[in-house]
PDB file of C-alpha atoms in Angstrom:
ATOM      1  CA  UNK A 175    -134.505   7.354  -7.016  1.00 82.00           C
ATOM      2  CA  UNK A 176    -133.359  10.209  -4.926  1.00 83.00           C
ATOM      3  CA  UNK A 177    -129.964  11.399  -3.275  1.00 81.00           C
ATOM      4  CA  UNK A 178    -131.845  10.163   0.186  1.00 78.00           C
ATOM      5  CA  UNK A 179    -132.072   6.780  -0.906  1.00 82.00           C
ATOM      6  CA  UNK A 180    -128.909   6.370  -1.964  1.00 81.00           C
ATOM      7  CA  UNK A 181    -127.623   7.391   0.892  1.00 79.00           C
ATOM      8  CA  UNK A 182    -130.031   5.535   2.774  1.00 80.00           C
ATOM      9  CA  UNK A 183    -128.768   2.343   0.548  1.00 82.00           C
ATOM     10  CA  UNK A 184    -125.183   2.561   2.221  1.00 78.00           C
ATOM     11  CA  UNK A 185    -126.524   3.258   5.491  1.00 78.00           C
ATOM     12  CA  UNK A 186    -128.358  -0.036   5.522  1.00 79.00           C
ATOM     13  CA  UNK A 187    -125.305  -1.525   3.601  1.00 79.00           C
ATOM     14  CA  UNK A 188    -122.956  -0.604   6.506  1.00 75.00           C
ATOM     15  CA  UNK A 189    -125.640  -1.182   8.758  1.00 72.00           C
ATOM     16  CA  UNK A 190    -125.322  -5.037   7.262  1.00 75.00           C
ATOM     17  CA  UNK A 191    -121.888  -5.326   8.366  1.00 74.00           C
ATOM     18  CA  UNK A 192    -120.485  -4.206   4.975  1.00 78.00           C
ATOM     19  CA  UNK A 193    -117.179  -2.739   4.873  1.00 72.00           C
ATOM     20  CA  UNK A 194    -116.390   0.829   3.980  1.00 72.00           C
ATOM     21  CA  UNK A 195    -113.715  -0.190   1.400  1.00 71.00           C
ATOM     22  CA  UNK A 196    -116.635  -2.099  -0.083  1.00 78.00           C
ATOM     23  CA  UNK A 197    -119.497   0.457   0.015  1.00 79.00           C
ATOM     24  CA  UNK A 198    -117.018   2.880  -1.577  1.00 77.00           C
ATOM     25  CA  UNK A 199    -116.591   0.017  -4.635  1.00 76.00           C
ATOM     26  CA  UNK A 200    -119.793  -0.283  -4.844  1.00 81.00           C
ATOM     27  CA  UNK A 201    -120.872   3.385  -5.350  1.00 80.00           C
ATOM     28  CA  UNK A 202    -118.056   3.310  -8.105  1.00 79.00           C
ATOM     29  CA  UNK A 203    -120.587   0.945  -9.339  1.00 81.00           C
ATOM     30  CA  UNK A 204    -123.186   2.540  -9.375  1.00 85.00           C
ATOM     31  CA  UNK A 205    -122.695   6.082 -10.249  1.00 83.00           C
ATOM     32  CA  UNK A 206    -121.313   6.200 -13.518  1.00 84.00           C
ATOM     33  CA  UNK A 207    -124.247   3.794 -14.256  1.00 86.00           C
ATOM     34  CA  UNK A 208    -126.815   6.889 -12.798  1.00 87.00           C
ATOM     35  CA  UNK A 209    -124.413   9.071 -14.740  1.00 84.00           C
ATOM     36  CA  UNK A 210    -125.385   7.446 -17.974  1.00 85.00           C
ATOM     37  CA  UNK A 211    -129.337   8.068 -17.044  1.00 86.00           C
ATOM     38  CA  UNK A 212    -128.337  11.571 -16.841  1.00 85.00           C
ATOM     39  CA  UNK A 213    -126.504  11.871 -20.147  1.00 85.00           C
ATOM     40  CA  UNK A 214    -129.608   9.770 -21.868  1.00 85.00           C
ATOM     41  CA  UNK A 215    -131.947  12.553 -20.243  1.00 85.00           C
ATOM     42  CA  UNK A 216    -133.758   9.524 -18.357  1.00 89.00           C
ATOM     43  CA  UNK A 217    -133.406  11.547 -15.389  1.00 88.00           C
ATOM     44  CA  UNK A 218    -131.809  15.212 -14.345  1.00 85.00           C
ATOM     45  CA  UNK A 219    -129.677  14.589 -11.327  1.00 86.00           C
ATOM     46  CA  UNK A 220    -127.476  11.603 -10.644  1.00 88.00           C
ATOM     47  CA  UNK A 221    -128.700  10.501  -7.078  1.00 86.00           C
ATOM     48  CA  UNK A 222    -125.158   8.603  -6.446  1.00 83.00           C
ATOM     49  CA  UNK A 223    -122.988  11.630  -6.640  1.00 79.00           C
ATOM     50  CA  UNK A 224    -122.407  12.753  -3.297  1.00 77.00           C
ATOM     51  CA  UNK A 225    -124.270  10.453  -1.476  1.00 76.00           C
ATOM     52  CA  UNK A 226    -120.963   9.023   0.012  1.00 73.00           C
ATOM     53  CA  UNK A 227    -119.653  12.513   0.580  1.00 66.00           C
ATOM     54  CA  UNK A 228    -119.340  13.216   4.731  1.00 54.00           C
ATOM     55  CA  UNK A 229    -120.785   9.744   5.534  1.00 54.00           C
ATOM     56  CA  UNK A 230    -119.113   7.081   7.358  1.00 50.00           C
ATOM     57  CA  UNK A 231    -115.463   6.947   8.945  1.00 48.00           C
ATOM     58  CA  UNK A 232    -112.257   8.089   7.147  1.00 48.00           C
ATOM     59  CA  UNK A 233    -110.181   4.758   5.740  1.00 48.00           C
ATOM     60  CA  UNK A 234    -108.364   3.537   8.590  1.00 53.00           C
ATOM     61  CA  UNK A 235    -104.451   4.689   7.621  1.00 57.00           C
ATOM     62  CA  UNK A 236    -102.175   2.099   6.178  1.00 64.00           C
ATOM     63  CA  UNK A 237     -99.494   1.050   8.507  1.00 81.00           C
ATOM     64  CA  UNK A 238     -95.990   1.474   6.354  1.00 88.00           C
ATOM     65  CA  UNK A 239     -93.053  -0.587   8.706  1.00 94.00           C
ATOM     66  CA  UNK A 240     -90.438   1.596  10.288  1.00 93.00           C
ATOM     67  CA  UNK A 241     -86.782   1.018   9.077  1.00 94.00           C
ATOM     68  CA  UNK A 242     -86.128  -1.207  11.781  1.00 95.00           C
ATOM     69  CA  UNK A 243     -88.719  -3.059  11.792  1.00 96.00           C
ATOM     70  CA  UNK A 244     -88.542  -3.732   8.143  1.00 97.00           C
ATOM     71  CA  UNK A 245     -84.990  -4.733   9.070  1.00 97.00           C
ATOM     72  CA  UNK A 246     -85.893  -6.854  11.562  1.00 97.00           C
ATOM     73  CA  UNK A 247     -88.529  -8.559   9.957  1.00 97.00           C
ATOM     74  CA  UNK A 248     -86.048  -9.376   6.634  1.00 97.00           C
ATOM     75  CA  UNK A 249     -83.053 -10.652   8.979  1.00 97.00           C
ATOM     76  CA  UNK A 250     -85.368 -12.629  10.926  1.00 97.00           C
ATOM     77  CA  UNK A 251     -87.073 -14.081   8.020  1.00 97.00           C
ATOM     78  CA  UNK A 252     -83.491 -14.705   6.467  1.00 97.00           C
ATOM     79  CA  UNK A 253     -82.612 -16.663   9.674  1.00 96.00           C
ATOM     80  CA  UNK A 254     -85.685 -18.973   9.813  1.00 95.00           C
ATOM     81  CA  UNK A 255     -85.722 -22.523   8.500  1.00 93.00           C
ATOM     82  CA  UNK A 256     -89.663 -21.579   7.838  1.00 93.00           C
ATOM     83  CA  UNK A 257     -90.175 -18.484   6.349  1.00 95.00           C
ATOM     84  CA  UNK A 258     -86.460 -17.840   4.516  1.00 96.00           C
ATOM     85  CA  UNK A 259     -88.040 -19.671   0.952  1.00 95.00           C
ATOM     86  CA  UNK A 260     -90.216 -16.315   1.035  1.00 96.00           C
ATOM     87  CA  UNK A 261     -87.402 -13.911   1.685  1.00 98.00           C
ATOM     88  CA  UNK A 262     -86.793 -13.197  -2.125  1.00 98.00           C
ATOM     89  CA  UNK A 263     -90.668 -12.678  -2.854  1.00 98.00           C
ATOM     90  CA  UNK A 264     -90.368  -9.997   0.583  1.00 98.00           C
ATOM     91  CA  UNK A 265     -87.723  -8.105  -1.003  1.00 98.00           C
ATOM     92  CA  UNK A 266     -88.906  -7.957  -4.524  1.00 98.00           C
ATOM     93  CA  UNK A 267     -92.444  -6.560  -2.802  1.00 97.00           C
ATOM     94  CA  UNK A 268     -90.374  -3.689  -1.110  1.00 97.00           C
ATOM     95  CA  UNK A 269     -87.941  -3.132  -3.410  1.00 97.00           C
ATOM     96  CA  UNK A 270     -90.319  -2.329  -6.319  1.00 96.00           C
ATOM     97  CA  UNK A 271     -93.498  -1.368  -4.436  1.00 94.00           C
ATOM     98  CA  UNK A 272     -95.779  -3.458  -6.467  1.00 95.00           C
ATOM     99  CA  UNK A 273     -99.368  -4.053  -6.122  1.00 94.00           C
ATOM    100  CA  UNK A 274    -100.107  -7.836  -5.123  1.00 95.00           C
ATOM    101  CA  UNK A 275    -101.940  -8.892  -8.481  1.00 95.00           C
ATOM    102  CA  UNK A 276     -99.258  -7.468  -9.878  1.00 96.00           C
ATOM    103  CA  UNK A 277     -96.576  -9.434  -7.847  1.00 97.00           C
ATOM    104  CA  UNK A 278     -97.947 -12.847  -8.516  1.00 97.00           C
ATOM    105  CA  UNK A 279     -98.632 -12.198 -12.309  1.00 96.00           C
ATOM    106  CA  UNK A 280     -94.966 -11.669 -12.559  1.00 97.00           C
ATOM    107  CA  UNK A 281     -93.309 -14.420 -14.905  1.00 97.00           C
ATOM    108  CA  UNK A 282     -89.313 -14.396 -16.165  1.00 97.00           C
ATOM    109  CA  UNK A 283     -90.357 -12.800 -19.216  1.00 96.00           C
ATOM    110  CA  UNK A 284     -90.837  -9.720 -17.210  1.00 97.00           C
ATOM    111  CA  UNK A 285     -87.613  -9.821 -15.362  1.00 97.00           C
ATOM    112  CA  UNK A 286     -84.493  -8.680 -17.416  1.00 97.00           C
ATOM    113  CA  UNK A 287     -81.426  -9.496 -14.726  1.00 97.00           C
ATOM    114  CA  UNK A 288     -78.878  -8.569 -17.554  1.00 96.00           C
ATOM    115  CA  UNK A 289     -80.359  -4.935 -17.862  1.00 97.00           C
ATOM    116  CA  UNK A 290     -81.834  -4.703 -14.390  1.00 97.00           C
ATOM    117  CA  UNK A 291     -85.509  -4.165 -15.058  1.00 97.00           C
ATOM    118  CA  UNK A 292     -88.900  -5.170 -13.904  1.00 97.00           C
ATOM    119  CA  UNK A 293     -91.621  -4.666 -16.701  1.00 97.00           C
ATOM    120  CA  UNK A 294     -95.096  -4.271 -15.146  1.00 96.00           C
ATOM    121  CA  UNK A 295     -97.788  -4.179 -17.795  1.00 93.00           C
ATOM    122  CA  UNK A 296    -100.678  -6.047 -16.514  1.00 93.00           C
ATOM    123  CA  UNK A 297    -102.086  -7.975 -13.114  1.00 94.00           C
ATOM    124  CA  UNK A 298    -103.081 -11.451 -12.322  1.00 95.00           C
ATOM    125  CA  UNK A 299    -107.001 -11.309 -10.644  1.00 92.00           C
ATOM    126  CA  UNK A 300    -108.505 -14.391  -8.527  1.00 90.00           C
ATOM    127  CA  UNK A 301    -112.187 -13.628  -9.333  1.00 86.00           C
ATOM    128  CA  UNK A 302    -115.281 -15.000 -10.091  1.00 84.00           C
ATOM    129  CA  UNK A 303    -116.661 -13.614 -13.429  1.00 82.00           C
ATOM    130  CA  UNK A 304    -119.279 -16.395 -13.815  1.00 83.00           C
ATOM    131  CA  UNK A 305    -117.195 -19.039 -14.466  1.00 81.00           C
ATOM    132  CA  UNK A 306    -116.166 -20.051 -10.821  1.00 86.00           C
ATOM    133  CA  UNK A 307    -113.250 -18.748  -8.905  1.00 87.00           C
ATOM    134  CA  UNK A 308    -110.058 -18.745 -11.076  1.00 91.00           C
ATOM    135  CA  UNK A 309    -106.810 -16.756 -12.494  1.00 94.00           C
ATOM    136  CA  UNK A 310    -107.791 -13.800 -14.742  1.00 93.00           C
ATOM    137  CA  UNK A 311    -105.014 -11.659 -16.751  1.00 94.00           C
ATOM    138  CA  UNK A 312    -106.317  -7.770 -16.223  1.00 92.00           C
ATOM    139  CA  UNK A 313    -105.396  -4.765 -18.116  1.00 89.00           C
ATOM    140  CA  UNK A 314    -103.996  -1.690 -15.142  1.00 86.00           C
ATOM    141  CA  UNK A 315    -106.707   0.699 -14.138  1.00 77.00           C
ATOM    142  CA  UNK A 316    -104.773   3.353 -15.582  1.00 83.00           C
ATOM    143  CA  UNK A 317    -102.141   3.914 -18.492  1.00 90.00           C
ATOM    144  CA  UNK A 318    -100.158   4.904 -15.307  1.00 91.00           C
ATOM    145  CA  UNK A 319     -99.628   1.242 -14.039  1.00 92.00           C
ATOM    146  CA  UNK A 320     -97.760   0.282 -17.685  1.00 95.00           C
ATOM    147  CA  UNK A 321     -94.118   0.885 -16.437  1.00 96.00           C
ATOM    148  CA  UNK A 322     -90.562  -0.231 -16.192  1.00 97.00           C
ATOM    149  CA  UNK A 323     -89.133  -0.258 -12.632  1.00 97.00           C
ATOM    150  CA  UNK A 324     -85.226  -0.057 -12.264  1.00 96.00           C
ATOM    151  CA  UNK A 325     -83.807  -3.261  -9.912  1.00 97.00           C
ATOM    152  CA  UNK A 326     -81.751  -2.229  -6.662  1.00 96.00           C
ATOM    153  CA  UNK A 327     -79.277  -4.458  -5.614  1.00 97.00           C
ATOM    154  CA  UNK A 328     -81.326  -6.149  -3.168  1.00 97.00           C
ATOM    155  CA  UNK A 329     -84.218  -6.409  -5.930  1.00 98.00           C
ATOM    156  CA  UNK A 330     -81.781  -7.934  -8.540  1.00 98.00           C
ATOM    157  CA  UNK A 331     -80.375 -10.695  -5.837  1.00 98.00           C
ATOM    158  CA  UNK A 332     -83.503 -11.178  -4.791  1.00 98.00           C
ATOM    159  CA  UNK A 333     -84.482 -12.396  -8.055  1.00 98.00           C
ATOM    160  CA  UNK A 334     -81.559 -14.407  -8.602  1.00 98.00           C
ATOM    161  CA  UNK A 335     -82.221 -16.335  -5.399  1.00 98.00           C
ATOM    162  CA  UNK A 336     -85.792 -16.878  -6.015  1.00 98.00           C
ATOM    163  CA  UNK A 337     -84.396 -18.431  -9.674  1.00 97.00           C
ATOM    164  CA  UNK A 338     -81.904 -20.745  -8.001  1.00 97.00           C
ATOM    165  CA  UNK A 339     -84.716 -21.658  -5.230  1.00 96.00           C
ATOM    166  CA  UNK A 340     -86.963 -22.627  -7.914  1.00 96.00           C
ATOM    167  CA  UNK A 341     -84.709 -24.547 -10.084  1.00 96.00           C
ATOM    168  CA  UNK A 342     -83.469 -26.766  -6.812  1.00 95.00           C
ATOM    169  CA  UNK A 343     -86.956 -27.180  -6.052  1.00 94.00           C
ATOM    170  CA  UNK A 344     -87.846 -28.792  -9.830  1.00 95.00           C
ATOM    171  CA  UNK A 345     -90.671 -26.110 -10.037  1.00 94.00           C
ATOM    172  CA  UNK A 346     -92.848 -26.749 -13.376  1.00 93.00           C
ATOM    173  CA  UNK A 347     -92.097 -23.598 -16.065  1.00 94.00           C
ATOM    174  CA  UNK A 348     -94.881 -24.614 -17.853  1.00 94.00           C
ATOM    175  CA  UNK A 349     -98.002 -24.102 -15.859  1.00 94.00           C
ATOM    176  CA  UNK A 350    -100.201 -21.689 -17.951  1.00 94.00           C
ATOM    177  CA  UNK A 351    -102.918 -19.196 -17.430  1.00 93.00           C
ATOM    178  CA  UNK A 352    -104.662 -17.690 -20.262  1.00 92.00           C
ATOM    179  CA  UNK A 353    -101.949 -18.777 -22.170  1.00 93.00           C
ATOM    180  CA  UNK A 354     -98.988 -17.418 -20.028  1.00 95.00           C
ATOM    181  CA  UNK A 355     -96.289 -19.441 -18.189  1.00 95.00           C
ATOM    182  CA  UNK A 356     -92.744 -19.490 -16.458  1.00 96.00           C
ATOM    183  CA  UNK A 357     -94.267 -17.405 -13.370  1.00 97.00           C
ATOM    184  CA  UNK A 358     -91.536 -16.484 -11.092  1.00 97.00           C
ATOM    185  CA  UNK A 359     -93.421 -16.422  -7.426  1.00 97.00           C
ATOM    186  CA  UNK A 360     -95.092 -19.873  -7.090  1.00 96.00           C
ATOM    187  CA  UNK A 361     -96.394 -22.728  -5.339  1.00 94.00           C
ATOM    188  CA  UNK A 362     -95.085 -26.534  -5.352  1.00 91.00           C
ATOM    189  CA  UNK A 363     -96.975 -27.570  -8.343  1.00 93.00           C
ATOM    190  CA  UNK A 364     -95.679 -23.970 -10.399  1.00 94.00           C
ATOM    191  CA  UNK A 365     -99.219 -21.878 -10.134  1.00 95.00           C
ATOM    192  CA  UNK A 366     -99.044 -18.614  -9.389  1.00 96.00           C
ATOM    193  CA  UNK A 367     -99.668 -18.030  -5.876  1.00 96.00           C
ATOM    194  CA  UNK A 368    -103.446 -17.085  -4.439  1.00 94.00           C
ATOM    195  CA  UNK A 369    -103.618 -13.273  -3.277  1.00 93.00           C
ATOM    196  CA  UNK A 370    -104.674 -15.055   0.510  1.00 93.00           C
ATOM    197  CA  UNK A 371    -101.281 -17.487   0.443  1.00 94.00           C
ATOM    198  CA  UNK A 372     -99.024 -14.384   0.205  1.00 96.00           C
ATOM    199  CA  UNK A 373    -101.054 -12.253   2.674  1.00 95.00           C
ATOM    200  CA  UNK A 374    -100.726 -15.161   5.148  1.00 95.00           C
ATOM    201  CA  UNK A 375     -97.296 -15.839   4.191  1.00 95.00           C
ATOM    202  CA  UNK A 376     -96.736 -12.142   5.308  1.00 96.00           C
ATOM    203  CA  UNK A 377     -99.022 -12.658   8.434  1.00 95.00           C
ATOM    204  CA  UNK A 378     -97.915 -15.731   9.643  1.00 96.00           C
ATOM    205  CA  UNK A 379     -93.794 -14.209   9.514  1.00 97.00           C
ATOM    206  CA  UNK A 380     -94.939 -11.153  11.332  1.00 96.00           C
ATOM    207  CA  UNK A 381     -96.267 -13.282  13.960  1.00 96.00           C
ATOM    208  CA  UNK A 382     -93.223 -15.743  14.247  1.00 96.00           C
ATOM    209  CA  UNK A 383     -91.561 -12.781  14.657  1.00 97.00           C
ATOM    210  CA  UNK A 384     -93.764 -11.537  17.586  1.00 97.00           C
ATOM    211  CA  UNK A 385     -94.007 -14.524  19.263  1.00 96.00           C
ATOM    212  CA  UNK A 386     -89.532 -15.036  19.356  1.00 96.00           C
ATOM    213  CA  UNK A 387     -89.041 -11.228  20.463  1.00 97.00           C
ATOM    214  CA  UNK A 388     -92.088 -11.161  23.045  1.00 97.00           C
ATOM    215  CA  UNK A 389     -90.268 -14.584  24.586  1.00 96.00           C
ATOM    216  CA  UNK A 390     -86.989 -12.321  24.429  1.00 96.00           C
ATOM    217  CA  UNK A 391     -88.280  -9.245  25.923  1.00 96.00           C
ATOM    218  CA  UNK A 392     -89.501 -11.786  29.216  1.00 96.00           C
ATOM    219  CA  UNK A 393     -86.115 -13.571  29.476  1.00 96.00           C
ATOM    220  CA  UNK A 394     -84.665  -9.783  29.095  1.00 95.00           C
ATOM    221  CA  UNK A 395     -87.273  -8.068  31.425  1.00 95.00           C
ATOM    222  CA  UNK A 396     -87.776  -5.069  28.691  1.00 94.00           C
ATOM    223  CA  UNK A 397     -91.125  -4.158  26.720  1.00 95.00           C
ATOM    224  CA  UNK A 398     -91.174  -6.071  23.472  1.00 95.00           C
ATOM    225  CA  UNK A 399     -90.526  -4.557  20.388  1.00 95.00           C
ATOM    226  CA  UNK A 400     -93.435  -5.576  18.105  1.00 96.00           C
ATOM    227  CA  UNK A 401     -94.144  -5.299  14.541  1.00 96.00           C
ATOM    228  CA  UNK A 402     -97.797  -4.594  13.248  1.00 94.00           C
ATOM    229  CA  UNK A 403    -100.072  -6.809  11.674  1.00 92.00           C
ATOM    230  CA  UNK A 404     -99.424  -5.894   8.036  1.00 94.00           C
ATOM    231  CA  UNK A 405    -100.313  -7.079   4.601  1.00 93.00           C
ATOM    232  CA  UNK A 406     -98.948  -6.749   1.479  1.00 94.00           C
ATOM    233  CA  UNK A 407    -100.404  -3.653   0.722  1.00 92.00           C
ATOM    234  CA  UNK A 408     -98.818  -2.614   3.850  1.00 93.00           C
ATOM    235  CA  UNK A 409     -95.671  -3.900   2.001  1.00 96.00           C
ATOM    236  CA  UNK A 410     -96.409  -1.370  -0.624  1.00 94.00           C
ATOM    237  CA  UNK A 411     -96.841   1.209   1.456  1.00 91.00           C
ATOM    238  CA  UNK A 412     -93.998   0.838   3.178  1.00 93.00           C
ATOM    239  CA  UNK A 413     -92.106   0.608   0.161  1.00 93.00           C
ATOM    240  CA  UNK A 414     -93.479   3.812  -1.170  1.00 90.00           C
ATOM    241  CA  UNK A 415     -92.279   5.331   1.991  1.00 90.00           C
ATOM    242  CA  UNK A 416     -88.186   3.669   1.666  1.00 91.00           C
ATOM    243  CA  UNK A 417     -88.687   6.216  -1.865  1.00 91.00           C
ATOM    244  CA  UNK A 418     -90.106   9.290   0.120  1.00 85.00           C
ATOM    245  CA  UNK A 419     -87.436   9.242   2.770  1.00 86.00           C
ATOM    246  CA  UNK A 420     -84.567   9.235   0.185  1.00 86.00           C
ATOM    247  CA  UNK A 421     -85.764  12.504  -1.069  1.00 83.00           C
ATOM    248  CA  UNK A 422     -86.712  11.065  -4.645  1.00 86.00           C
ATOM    249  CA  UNK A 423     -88.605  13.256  -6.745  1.00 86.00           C
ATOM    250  CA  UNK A 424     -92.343  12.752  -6.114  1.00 86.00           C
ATOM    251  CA  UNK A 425     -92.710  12.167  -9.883  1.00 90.00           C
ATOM    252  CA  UNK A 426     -90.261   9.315 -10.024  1.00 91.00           C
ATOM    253  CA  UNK A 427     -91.944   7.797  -6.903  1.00 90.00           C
ATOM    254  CA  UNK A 428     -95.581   8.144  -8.525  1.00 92.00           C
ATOM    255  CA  UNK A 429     -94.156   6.116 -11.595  1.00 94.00           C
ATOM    256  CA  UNK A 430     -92.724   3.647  -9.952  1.00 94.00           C
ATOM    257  CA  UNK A 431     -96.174   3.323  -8.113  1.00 92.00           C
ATOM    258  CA  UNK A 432     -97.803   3.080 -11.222  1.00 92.00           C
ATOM    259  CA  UNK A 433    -100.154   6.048  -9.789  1.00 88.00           C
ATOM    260  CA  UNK A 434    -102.162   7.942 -12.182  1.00 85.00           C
ATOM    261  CA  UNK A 435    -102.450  11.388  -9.841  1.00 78.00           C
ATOM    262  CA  UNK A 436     -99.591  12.449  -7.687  1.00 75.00           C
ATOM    263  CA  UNK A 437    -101.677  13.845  -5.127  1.00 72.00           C
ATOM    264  CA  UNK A 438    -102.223   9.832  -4.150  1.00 71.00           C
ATOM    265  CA  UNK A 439     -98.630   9.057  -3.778  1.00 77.00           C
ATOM    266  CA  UNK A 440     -98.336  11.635  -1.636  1.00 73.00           C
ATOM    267  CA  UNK A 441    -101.702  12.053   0.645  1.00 65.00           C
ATOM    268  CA  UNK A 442    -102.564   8.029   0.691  1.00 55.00           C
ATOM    269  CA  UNK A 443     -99.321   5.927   0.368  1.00 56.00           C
ATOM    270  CA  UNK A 444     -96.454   8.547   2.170  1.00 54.00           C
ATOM    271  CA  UNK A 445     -95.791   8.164   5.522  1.00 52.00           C
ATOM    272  CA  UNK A 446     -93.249   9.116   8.222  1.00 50.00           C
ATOM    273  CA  UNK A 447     -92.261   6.318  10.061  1.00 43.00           C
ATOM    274  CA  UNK A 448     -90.059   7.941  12.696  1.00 46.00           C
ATOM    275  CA  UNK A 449     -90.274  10.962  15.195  1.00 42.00           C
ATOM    276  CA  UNK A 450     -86.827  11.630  14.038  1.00 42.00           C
ATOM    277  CA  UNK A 451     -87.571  12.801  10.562  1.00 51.00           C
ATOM    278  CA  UNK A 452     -89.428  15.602  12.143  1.00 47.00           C
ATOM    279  CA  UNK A 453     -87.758  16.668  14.920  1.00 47.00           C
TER     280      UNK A 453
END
């Protein structure tokens, strides 16, 4: 095997209609598996190494939400008869910038209201490992994503409400996954949620939203003010950037992250959200 067909592997890949996220996951795949030919003297060169290098298009940039528009979103999510059970689960994704296997693996055993803490030490997977799509605890990539996040205010209330909404609602406690329970962000019957039902919980706001302020800008003859299709990676991103525009220390900001390299909190996951923060 030689560095042209690898490269001509992911050509035809992309050429299949495979996405570049997945290509790169897949060379991740397959070079440290070429990488152990090498080190067994099978054979010299590893033909995966750079065969991704210069090819394709950059990742498209994650959108992070401006201030206002994160306002606007919360406030009109707080006002809705729809969408306001999902207010807490918003906040808590801002207001500690977790991932979203991480967010729905969270149970009340992580949550310490009395000291203010969020302990992140693992991540709830929907996979199929040969045993049919289902709930799989997973150790974090890195020692980096074992941490303890401090609450804000809005984190710790947020918490509280989503306790209160889930006691009115007679949640189950007891639903267990690989022998875990009491999960905190949940559906009726008290399983953690599926990755896709809080992605379209977030997508399906967004456009509520969209849909009230484009009727507003008409009635109002003005352009309408409208918020990005996000996700809630975007949700991460954006909360990464709330930390980056308060001047924290990057090191603080990569903890909280639960990044292993700063150089990723700062190239991949920092933006600036408004013209006036360079002017």
């Amino acid at each position: 095997v030689k560095l042209s067909d690898a490269k001509g592997w992911f050509v035809f890949l992309h050429d299949s209609g495979i996405k570049q996220n997945t290509i790169g996951v897949l060379q991740s795949v397959v070079r440290p598996a070429f990488e152990m030919a090498v080190d067994d003297d099978i054979i010299r060169k590893n033909p995966a190494k750079d065969a991704l290098k210069d090819y394709g298009k950059p990742a498209q940039e994650r959108v992070a939400l401006t201030v206002a528009q994160q306002e606007k979103l919360l406030a009109f999510a707080q006002q809705s008869k729809v969408y306001r059970k999902r207010l807490p689960m918003l906040q808590v994704m801002l207001g500690i910038s977790c991932r979203c296997s991480e967010l729905i693996g969270l149970t009340w055993q992580d949550v310490d209201l009395e000291r203010r803490k969020v302990s992140i030490g693992s991540q709830l997977i929907y996979k199929n490992y040969g045993d049919g799509y289902k709930f799989h605890w997973a150790t974090p990539k890195t020692a980096a994503g074992i941490r303890t996040i401090p609450m804000s205010d809005m984190v710790y209330h947020a918490f509280e409400a989503q306790k209160r909404q889930n006691f009115l609602l007679g949640i189950p406690r007891n639903v267990e996954v690989e022998g875990r329970s009491d999960y905190i962000f949940v559906s009726k019957n008290g399983r953690p949620l599926m990755p896709s039902a809080v992605n379209n919980a977030i997508y399906n706001l967004v456009a509520a939203y969209n849909r009230r302020e484009t009727a507003l800008a008409e009635a109002e003859g003005r352009e309408a003010e409208l918020i990005p299709d996000i996700s809630s990676h975007n949700m991460r991103h954006t909360g990464c950037t709330r930390m980056a525009e308060r001047n924290l220390n990057v090191k603080v900001v990569q903890y909280v992250m639960g990044h292993s390299n700063s150089g990723v909190t700062m190239d991949v996951y920092t933006h600036i959200t408004e013209q006036a923060q360079v002017e």
